[in-house]
Tab-separated table of C-alpha atoms in Angstrom:
chain	number	residue	atom	x	y	z
A	1	MET	CA	70.635	82.884	130.131
A	2	ARG	CA	74.616	83.812	130.356
A	3	VAL	CA	75.633	86.848	132.215
A	4	PRO	CA	77.861	89.281	129.969
A	5	ILE	CA	81.348	90.005	131.494
A	6	ILE	CA	81.461	93.054	129.808
A	7	SER	CA	79.065	95.641	129.527
A	8	GLU	CA	79.328	98.951	127.549
A	9	VAL	CA	78.718	101.211	130.864
A	10	GLY	CA	81.296	99.557	132.992
A	11	GLY	CA	84.127	99.266	130.630
A	12	VAL	CA	86.986	100.182	131.955
A	13	SER	CA	87.702	98.102	135.188
A	14	CYS	CA	86.233	94.796	133.271
A	15	VAL	CA	88.986	95.325	130.477
A	16	ASP	CA	91.247	95.575	133.357
A	17	GLU	CA	89.959	92.651	134.909
A	18	LEU	CA	90.134	90.744	131.834
A	19	TRP	CA	93.163	91.394	130.820
A	20	GLU	CA	94.290	89.470	134.231
A	21	LYS	CA	92.303	86.594	133.506
A	22	MET	CA	93.498	86.246	130.023
A	23	SER	CA	96.722	83.810	130.677
A	24	GLU	CA	98.019	84.061	126.705
A	25	PRO	CA	99.817	86.932	126.388
A	26	GLY	CA	100.278	86.629	122.332
A	27	GLY	CA	96.166	85.955	121.905
A	28	ARG	CA	95.171	88.572	124.867
A	29	VAL	CA	94.204	91.340	122.433
A	30	ILE	CA	92.203	89.254	120.231
A	31	ASN	CA	90.570	87.429	122.949
A	32	ILE	CA	89.034	90.383	124.606
A	33	LEU	CA	88.270	91.883	121.243
A	34	ASN	CA	86.099	88.815	120.774
A	35	GLN	CA	84.764	88.590	124.546
A	36	ILE	CA	84.003	92.384	124.055
A	37	GLN	CA	82.015	91.716	120.922
A	38	LYS	CA	80.469	88.445	122.191
A	39	ASP	CA	79.005	90.948	125.505
A	40	VAL	CA	78.303	94.392	123.835
A	41	GLY	CA	77.331	92.844	120.474
A	42	PHE	CA	79.904	95.477	118.876
A	43	ILE	CA	83.025	97.111	119.924
A	44	PRO	CA	82.369	100.296	120.947
A	45	ARG	CA	85.362	102.634	120.346
A	46	ALA	CA	85.902	103.727	123.970
A	47	LEU	CA	86.502	100.174	124.990
A	48	LEU	CA	89.134	99.609	122.076
A	49	ALA	CA	90.909	102.681	122.972
A	50	GLU	CA	90.972	101.059	126.792
A	51	VAL	CA	92.271	97.986	125.446
A	52	ALA	CA	95.052	99.620	123.306
A	53	SER	CA	96.518	101.618	126.630
A	54	ARG	CA	96.211	98.481	128.341
A	55	ALA	CA	98.293	96.669	125.912
A	56	GLY	CA	100.584	99.264	125.645
A	57	LEU	CA	99.641	99.690	121.693
A	58	ALA	CA	98.391	102.638	119.747
A	59	GLU	CA	94.641	103.104	119.218
A	60	SER	CA	95.090	103.021	115.581
A	61	GLN	CA	97.110	99.730	115.528
A	62	LEU	CA	93.899	98.139	116.868
A	63	HIS	CA	91.615	100.357	114.455
A	64	GLY	CA	93.623	98.270	111.774
A	65	LEU	CA	93.254	95.286	113.606
A	66	VAL	CA	89.824	95.328	114.029
A	67	SER	CA	89.144	96.407	110.624
A	68	PHE	CA	91.350	93.417	109.186
A	69	PHE	CA	88.552	91.014	110.688
A	70	SER	CA	84.900	91.121	108.439
A	71	SER	CA	83.242	90.041	111.483
A	72	TYR	CA	83.999	92.240	114.209
A	73	ARG	CA	81.313	94.992	114.547
A	74	THR	CA	81.780	98.801	115.524
A	75	ARG	CA	78.415	99.844	115.607
A	76	PRO	CA	75.404	97.981	117.589
A	77	THR	CA	73.434	95.873	115.416
A	78	GLY	CA	69.552	95.751	115.131
A	79	LYS	CA	67.394	93.682	117.468
A	80	HIS	CA	67.678	90.880	115.150
A	81	LEU	CA	70.616	89.461	113.408
A	82	ILE	CA	70.532	87.511	110.129
A	83	SER	CA	73.339	86.264	108.422
A	84	VAL	CA	73.241	85.399	104.893
A	85	CYS	CA	75.686	82.673	104.162
A	86	TYR	CA	77.658	83.190	101.045
A	87	GLY	CA	79.827	80.236	101.074
A	88	THR	CA	80.116	78.292	97.927
A	89	ALA	CA	77.173	75.945	97.805
A	90	CYS	CA	74.735	78.740	99.420
A	91	TYR	CA	75.847	81.391	96.851
A	92	ALA	CA	75.281	78.664	94.045
A	93	ARG	CA	71.840	78.003	95.107
A	94	GLY	CA	70.644	81.565	95.488
A	95	ALA	CA	72.164	83.119	98.540
A	96	PRO	CA	72.619	86.772	96.534
A	97	LEU	CA	68.456	86.279	95.768
A	98	ILE	CA	68.037	86.189	99.709
A	99	TYR	CA	70.145	88.920	100.363
A	100	GLU	CA	68.903	91.481	97.593
A	101	ARG	CA	65.390	90.676	98.700
A	102	LEU	CA	66.208	91.388	102.273
A	103	VAL	CA	68.271	94.556	101.277
A	104	GLU	CA	65.066	95.715	99.507
A	105	GLU	CA	62.465	94.752	102.147
A	106	LEU	CA	64.268	96.427	104.780
A	107	GLN	CA	66.011	99.231	103.183
A	108	LEU	CA	69.528	98.689	104.900
A	109	ASP	CA	71.864	101.420	105.417
A	110	ALA	CA	75.433	101.114	104.272
A	111	ASP	CA	76.067	98.995	107.904
A	112	GLY	CA	73.381	96.512	106.866
A	113	THR	CA	70.887	97.899	109.710
A	114	SER	CA	67.263	98.694	108.838
A	115	PRO	CA	66.348	102.360	109.860
A	116	ASP	CA	63.755	101.409	112.553
A	117	GLY	CA	66.950	99.431	113.905
A	118	LEU	CA	65.148	96.178	114.044
A	119	PHE	CA	67.228	94.310	111.692
A	120	THR	CA	70.787	94.034	110.973
A	121	VAL	CA	71.767	91.674	107.656
A	122	GLU	CA	75.282	90.438	107.086
A	123	GLN	CA	77.036	88.253	104.602
A	124	VAL	CA	79.111	85.306	106.192
A	125	TYR	CA	81.033	82.584	104.834
A	126	CYS	CA	80.042	79.309	105.182
A	127	VAL	CA	78.463	78.438	108.476
A	128	GLY	CA	78.897	74.692	107.980
A	129	ALA	CA	75.371	73.388	106.909
A	130	CYS	CA	76.077	73.537	103.092
A	131	SER	CA	73.695	70.202	102.577
A	132	ARG	CA	70.823	72.368	103.606
A	133	ALA	CA	71.868	75.300	101.042
A	134	PRO	CA	71.049	78.074	100.597
A	135	VAL	CA	71.085	78.604	104.659
A	136	ILE	CA	70.468	81.935	106.504
A	137	VAL	CA	70.901	82.337	110.615
A	138	VAL	CA	68.170	84.398	112.162
A	139	ASP	CA	69.244	85.211	115.656
A	140	ASN	CA	71.389	82.121	116.193
A	141	GLN	CA	69.130	79.820	114.411
A	142	VAL	CA	69.768	78.162	111.236
A	143	MET	CA	67.210	78.079	108.652
A	144	GLY	CA	67.821	76.187	105.510
A	145	ARG	CA	66.713	75.585	102.024
A	146	VAL	CA	65.303	79.279	102.189
A	147	LYS	CA	63.661	80.754	99.070
A	148	ALA	CA	64.108	84.340	98.580
A	149	SER	CA	60.094	84.402	98.163
A	150	GLU	CA	59.767	83.510	101.544
A	151	VAL	CA	62.077	86.497	102.902
A	152	PRO	CA	58.806	88.789	103.394
A	153	PHE	CA	56.774	86.228	105.525
A	154	LEU	CA	60.241	85.706	107.678
A	155	VAL	CA	60.347	89.809	108.191
A	156	ARG	CA	56.837	90.375	109.008
A	157	LYS	CA	57.019	87.170	111.553
A	158	LEU	CA	60.111	88.715	113.260
A	159	ARG	CA	58.395	92.177	113.410
A	160	ASN	CA	55.717	90.958	115.079
A	161	THR	CA	57.568	88.788	117.723
A	162	ARG	CA	57.515	91.025	121.310
A	163	ASP	CA	59.810	89.755	123.977
B	1	MET	CA	131.070	99.050	109.395
B	2	LYS	CA	131.248	95.247	107.468
B	3	ARG	CA	131.636	95.588	103.603
B	4	VAL	CA	130.976	92.601	101.197
B	5	GLU	CA	131.812	92.201	97.928
B	6	VAL	CA	128.987	91.528	95.079
B	7	ILE	CA	128.809	91.613	91.549
B	8	ILE	CA	126.187	93.924	90.244
B	9	ASP	CA	125.811	93.924	86.358
B	10	ASN	CA	129.231	91.666	85.520
B	11	GLN	CA	131.011	94.294	88.071
B	12	VAL	CA	132.534	93.573	91.180
B	13	LEU	CA	131.610	96.278	93.476
B	14	SER	CA	132.084	96.801	97.449
B	15	VAL	CA	129.356	97.766	99.429
B	16	ARG	CA	127.972	98.051	103.173
B	17	GLN	CA	126.277	94.812	104.386
B	18	ASP	CA	124.147	96.000	107.012
B	19	ILE	CA	121.531	98.051	104.932
B	20	PRO	CA	119.249	96.850	102.254
B	21	LEU	CA	120.715	95.846	98.728
B	22	ILE	CA	118.737	99.255	97.316
B	23	GLN	CA	120.583	101.399	99.876
B	24	ALA	CA	124.077	99.927	99.278
B	25	LEU	CA	123.555	100.353	95.323
B	26	ARG	CA	122.474	103.773	95.761
B	27	GLU	CA	125.547	104.675	98.061
B	28	GLN	CA	127.440	103.746	95.319
B	29	GLY	CA	125.876	105.933	92.682
B	30	ILE	CA	123.655	102.828	91.426
B	31	LEU	CA	119.930	104.347	91.246
B	32	LEU	CA	116.866	101.848	91.412
B	33	PRO	CA	113.460	103.477	90.973
B	34	SER	CA	111.270	103.006	94.181
B	35	LEU	CA	108.437	104.910	95.626
B	36	CYS	CA	107.879	103.161	99.019
B	37	TYR	CA	111.437	102.799	100.487
B	38	HIS	CA	113.000	105.313	102.512
B	39	ARG	CA	116.436	104.648	104.176
B	40	LEU	CA	114.861	105.451	107.690
B	41	LEU	CA	112.020	103.248	107.628
B	42	GLY	CA	113.696	99.950	105.830
B	43	GLY	CA	112.112	97.751	103.094
B	44	TYR	CA	108.907	97.439	102.766
B	45	GLY	CA	108.090	95.695	99.298
B	46	SER	CA	105.007	97.337	98.188
B	47	CYS	CA	105.436	99.307	95.234
B	48	GLY	CA	107.494	96.839	93.136
B	49	LEU	CA	109.635	99.217	91.366
B	50	CYS	CA	113.076	98.096	92.742
B	51	VAL	CA	112.888	94.391	91.263
B	52	VAL	CA	116.413	92.887	90.455
B	53	GLU	CA	117.198	89.843	89.320
B	54	ILE	CA	119.334	87.787	91.876
B	55	TYR	CA	121.435	84.297	90.960
B	56	THR	CA	120.094	81.465	93.407
B	57	GLU	CA	120.591	77.985	93.306
B	58	ALA	CA	117.565	77.649	90.635
B	59	GLY	CA	118.692	80.443	88.219
B	60	TRP	CA	118.026	83.873	88.297
B	61	ARG	CA	115.324	84.841	90.137
B	62	PRO	CA	113.082	88.371	90.524
B	63	ARG	CA	113.361	89.984	94.222
B	64	HIS	CA	113.005	93.300	95.505
B	65	ALA	CA	116.060	95.039	96.252
B	66	CYS	CA	114.899	96.903	99.213
B	67	LEU	CA	114.064	93.403	100.902
B	68	LEU	CA	117.281	91.942	99.973
B	69	GLN	CA	120.604	92.134	102.306
B	70	PRO	CA	124.048	92.220	100.568
B	71	GLU	CA	126.025	89.326	100.869
B	72	ALA	CA	129.265	88.545	99.857
B	73	GLY	CA	129.409	87.100	96.267
B	74	LEU	CA	125.659	87.980	95.550
B	75	GLN	CA	124.831	88.367	91.711
B	76	VAL	CA	122.601	90.976	90.825
B	77	LYS	CA	121.465	92.076	87.761
B	78	THR	CA	119.586	95.431	87.310
B	79	ASN	CA	118.580	95.967	83.979
B	80	THR	CA	117.741	92.515	82.147
B	81	PRO	CA	114.235	92.091	79.917
B	82	THR	CA	113.033	90.385	82.670
B	83	VAL	CA	113.444	93.225	85.355
B	84	LEU	CA	112.393	95.821	82.933
B	85	ARG	CA	109.183	94.054	82.196
B	86	LEU	CA	108.142	93.464	85.890
B	87	ARG	CA	108.845	97.008	86.327
B	88	ALA	CA	106.782	98.337	83.766
B	89	ARG	CA	104.182	95.861	85.060
B	90	ALA	CA	104.610	97.308	88.726
B	91	ALA	CA	104.332	100.700	87.295
B	92	ARG	CA	101.002	100.750	85.185
B	93	LEU	CA	99.397	99.125	88.294
B	94	LEU	CA	100.886	102.153	90.242
B	95	LEU	CA	99.494	104.265	87.443
B	96	ARG	CA	95.818	103.168	88.198
B	97	ARG	CA	96.164	104.654	91.451
B	98	GLY	CA	96.478	107.880	90.026
B	99	PRO	CA	96.177	110.935	89.127
B	100	PHE	CA	98.931	112.104	91.258
B	101	PRO	CA	99.505	115.831	92.275
B	102	LYS	CA	103.148	115.145	91.645
B	103	LYS	CA	103.731	114.948	87.890
B	104	GLU	CA	107.089	113.520	88.351
B	105	VAL	CA	105.642	110.351	89.896
B	106	GLU	CA	103.445	110.161	86.618
B	107	GLU	CA	106.560	110.868	84.223
B	108	LEU	CA	108.860	108.182	86.169
B	109	LEU	CA	106.152	105.514	86.201
B	110	GLY	CA	105.330	106.218	82.383
B	111	HIS	CA	109.138	105.966	81.706
B	112	LEU	CA	109.344	102.646	83.174
B	113	VAL	CA	106.145	101.423	81.258
B	114	GLN	CA	107.736	102.460	78.121
B	115	LYS	CA	111.191	101.050	78.820
B	116	GLY	CA	109.484	97.536	79.661
B	117	GLU	CA	107.350	97.638	76.420
B	118	LYS	CA	110.541	97.668	74.591
B	119	THR	CA	111.151	94.519	76.012
B	120	CYS	CA	108.001	92.707	75.782
B	121	PHE	CA	104.300	94.062	74.503
B	122	GLU	CA	101.728	94.378	77.201
B	123	PRO	CA	98.899	96.287	75.681
B	124	ASP	CA	97.375	98.612	78.625
B	125	ASP	CA	93.890	97.190	79.131
B	126	LYS	CA	92.449	100.815	78.742
B	127	GLU	CA	88.904	99.942	80.137
B	128	ALA	CA	90.136	97.483	83.097
B	129	ALA	CA	92.515	100.710	83.881
B	130	ALA	CA	89.367	102.959	84.105
B	131	ARG	CA	87.655	101.173	85.859
B	132	SER	CA	89.933	100.540	88.627
B	133	ARG	CA	90.340	104.488	88.402
B	134	ALA	CA	87.088	105.224	88.664
B	135	GLY	CA	86.324	102.743	91.748
B	136	ASN	CA	89.164	104.035	93.710
B	137	PRO	CA	88.180	106.131	96.771
B	138	ALA	CA	91.812	107.684	97.240
B	139	PRO	CA	92.772	108.293	93.773
B	140	GLY	CA	96.699	109.673	94.137
B	141	CYS	CA	97.333	107.473	97.238
B	142	ILE	CA	99.582	104.195	96.151
B	143	LEU	CA	99.471	102.370	99.598
B	144	CYS	CA	102.915	102.490	99.676
B	145	GLY	CA	102.593	102.711	103.655
B	146	LEU	CA	105.644	105.478	104.094
B	147	CYS	CA	103.125	107.792	106.267
B	148	VAL	CA	101.753	105.156	108.420
B	149	ARG	CA	105.350	104.054	108.948
B	150	ILE	CA	106.834	107.504	109.866
B	151	CYS	CA	104.010	108.524	112.166
B	152	GLU	CA	104.653	105.131	114.252
B	153	LYS	CA	108.404	106.078	114.178
B	154	ILE	CA	107.935	109.101	115.595
B	155	ARG	CA	105.711	107.520	118.234
B	156	LYS	CA	102.349	109.815	117.089
B	157	SER	CA	100.671	106.748	115.388
B	158	ARG	CA	97.537	108.528	114.063
B	159	LEU	CA	97.685	106.543	111.267
B	160	THR	CA	96.944	103.101	110.206
B	161	PHE	CA	95.755	100.964	107.210
B	162	LEU	CA	92.030	99.958	107.518
B	163	GLY	CA	90.454	97.105	105.595
B	164	ARG	CA	92.339	94.612	103.616
B	165	GLY	CA	92.515	93.401	99.875
B	166	LYS	CA	90.790	95.762	97.239
B	167	ASN	CA	89.146	97.710	100.110
B	168	LEU	CA	92.761	99.008	101.671
B	169	GLN	CA	92.874	102.461	102.606
B	170	VAL	CA	94.700	104.680	104.810
B	171	SER	CA	93.106	105.919	107.523
B	172	PHE	CA	93.153	109.006	110.010
B	173	VAL	CA	92.754	108.184	113.594
B	174	SER	CA	92.176	110.994	116.094
B	175	ALA	CA	92.818	111.383	119.567
B	176	GLU	CA	90.917	114.025	121.431
B	177	GLU	CA	94.160	115.588	123.193
B	178	GLU	CA	95.743	115.629	120.135
B	179	ALA	CA	93.066	117.005	118.347
B	180	ALA	CA	94.764	120.368	117.425
B	181	ALA	CA	98.334	118.767	117.415
B	182	CYS	CA	98.388	116.696	114.120
B	183	GLY	CA	99.085	118.673	111.325
B	184	SER	CA	101.640	120.551	112.546
B	185	CYS	CA	104.367	117.699	112.175
B	186	LYS	CA	103.713	117.226	108.568
B	187	ALA	CA	106.082	114.268	108.823
B	188	CYS	CA	103.704	112.088	106.626
B	189	GLN	CA	103.236	115.145	103.956
B	190	ARG	CA	106.853	115.296	103.439
B	191	ILE	CA	107.103	111.934	103.246
B	192	CYS	CA	104.621	111.034	100.743
B	193	PRO	CA	106.188	110.296	97.339
B	194	THR	CA	102.775	111.045	95.541
B	195	GLY	CA	101.970	114.260	97.005
B	196	PHE	CA	98.529	112.723	98.073
B	197	ILE	CA	98.790	114.234	101.986
B	198	GLU	CA	97.233	117.812	101.238
B	199	PRO	CA	96.419	119.697	103.345
B	200	SER	CA	96.618	117.159	106.253
B	201	ALA	CA	96.637	113.337	106.871
B	202	ARG	CA	93.274	114.299	108.594
B	203	GLU	CA	91.748	115.648	105.433
B	204	ALA	CA	93.464	113.082	102.862
B	205	PHE	CA	92.319	110.331	104.388
B	206	LYS	CA	88.405	109.857	104.309
B	207	ALA	CA	88.197	106.174	105.544
B	208	ARG	CA	87.388	106.125	109.350
B	209	LEU	CA	86.784	102.775	111.423
B	210	TYR	CA	84.172	104.726	113.343
B	211	LYS	CA	82.190	107.634	111.681
């Protein structure tokens, strides 16, 4: 497994280091935010503030930036991340039924995370596998032709997996 | 200070060139309605009330007067049926973001809606209006951006727009060392055209990126 460059604990010096590495001045901030999201799984406020001060921007400006992109997360995800594709093909073939079933099964909060912290469910727009619609992505694994009735089995299977 | 001659409603006027048309006209006593323009912050084009028609190669075209720089020979009409209709439409959309603490705003918008209806009858969709009023998380804020811009201008930068599209909201971003300081300058409160920021930005704007 690839070792994350940034961890939530070692933020400050890592942002500095990363800043030097990123060559393109115009894309620095967004690239660093991408890296943080990749390594930590979300963008902690402390790191965002660090990026802001390194870039000489107001923290509020970065709040606006992060909120603009729906794929940036500001809170940790559950252990399993389930992305339901809401692209046109998947939508037409019943993505909302799958999503609603997941919401019901997992009792998600406003952030899409279940109370036990095991699952986070999000809606994404086209994962690029429209021929297999409706598609969901479970922990980076694409599953096609999903039926809403399969959701409870899937959830049970994920609950029973031990790492 | 360079001046240019422009034609406003068939009259030749000499106006300043270095400021937006809306301000140049104001200095000549021609007052266009606007909620999101402030002379210190420049044009922004969010409220849509200052719309005028200008003559282009393609004929008369509507433009925001706050985003327009006066040029020599520019032909402007401020009172055509198209202008009144567009203003009425903008006003109707803004009214859906109410009710507003400042009653003058509602009077102004209501007046603009009425003036537009004389030129072109557009029935108000009461249901849609009620629906968008009900779904608005911050009634009274028209998202004109004046508070965000003034806060940035005075280098406090505690305000920002959060989200986009129909979820767009103004958010207050607190800072530890400034926790007590915000609320004392009241710049945003004074510049807000609708009186929404009450008693302070921290309390008026509920949206937060980090809960």
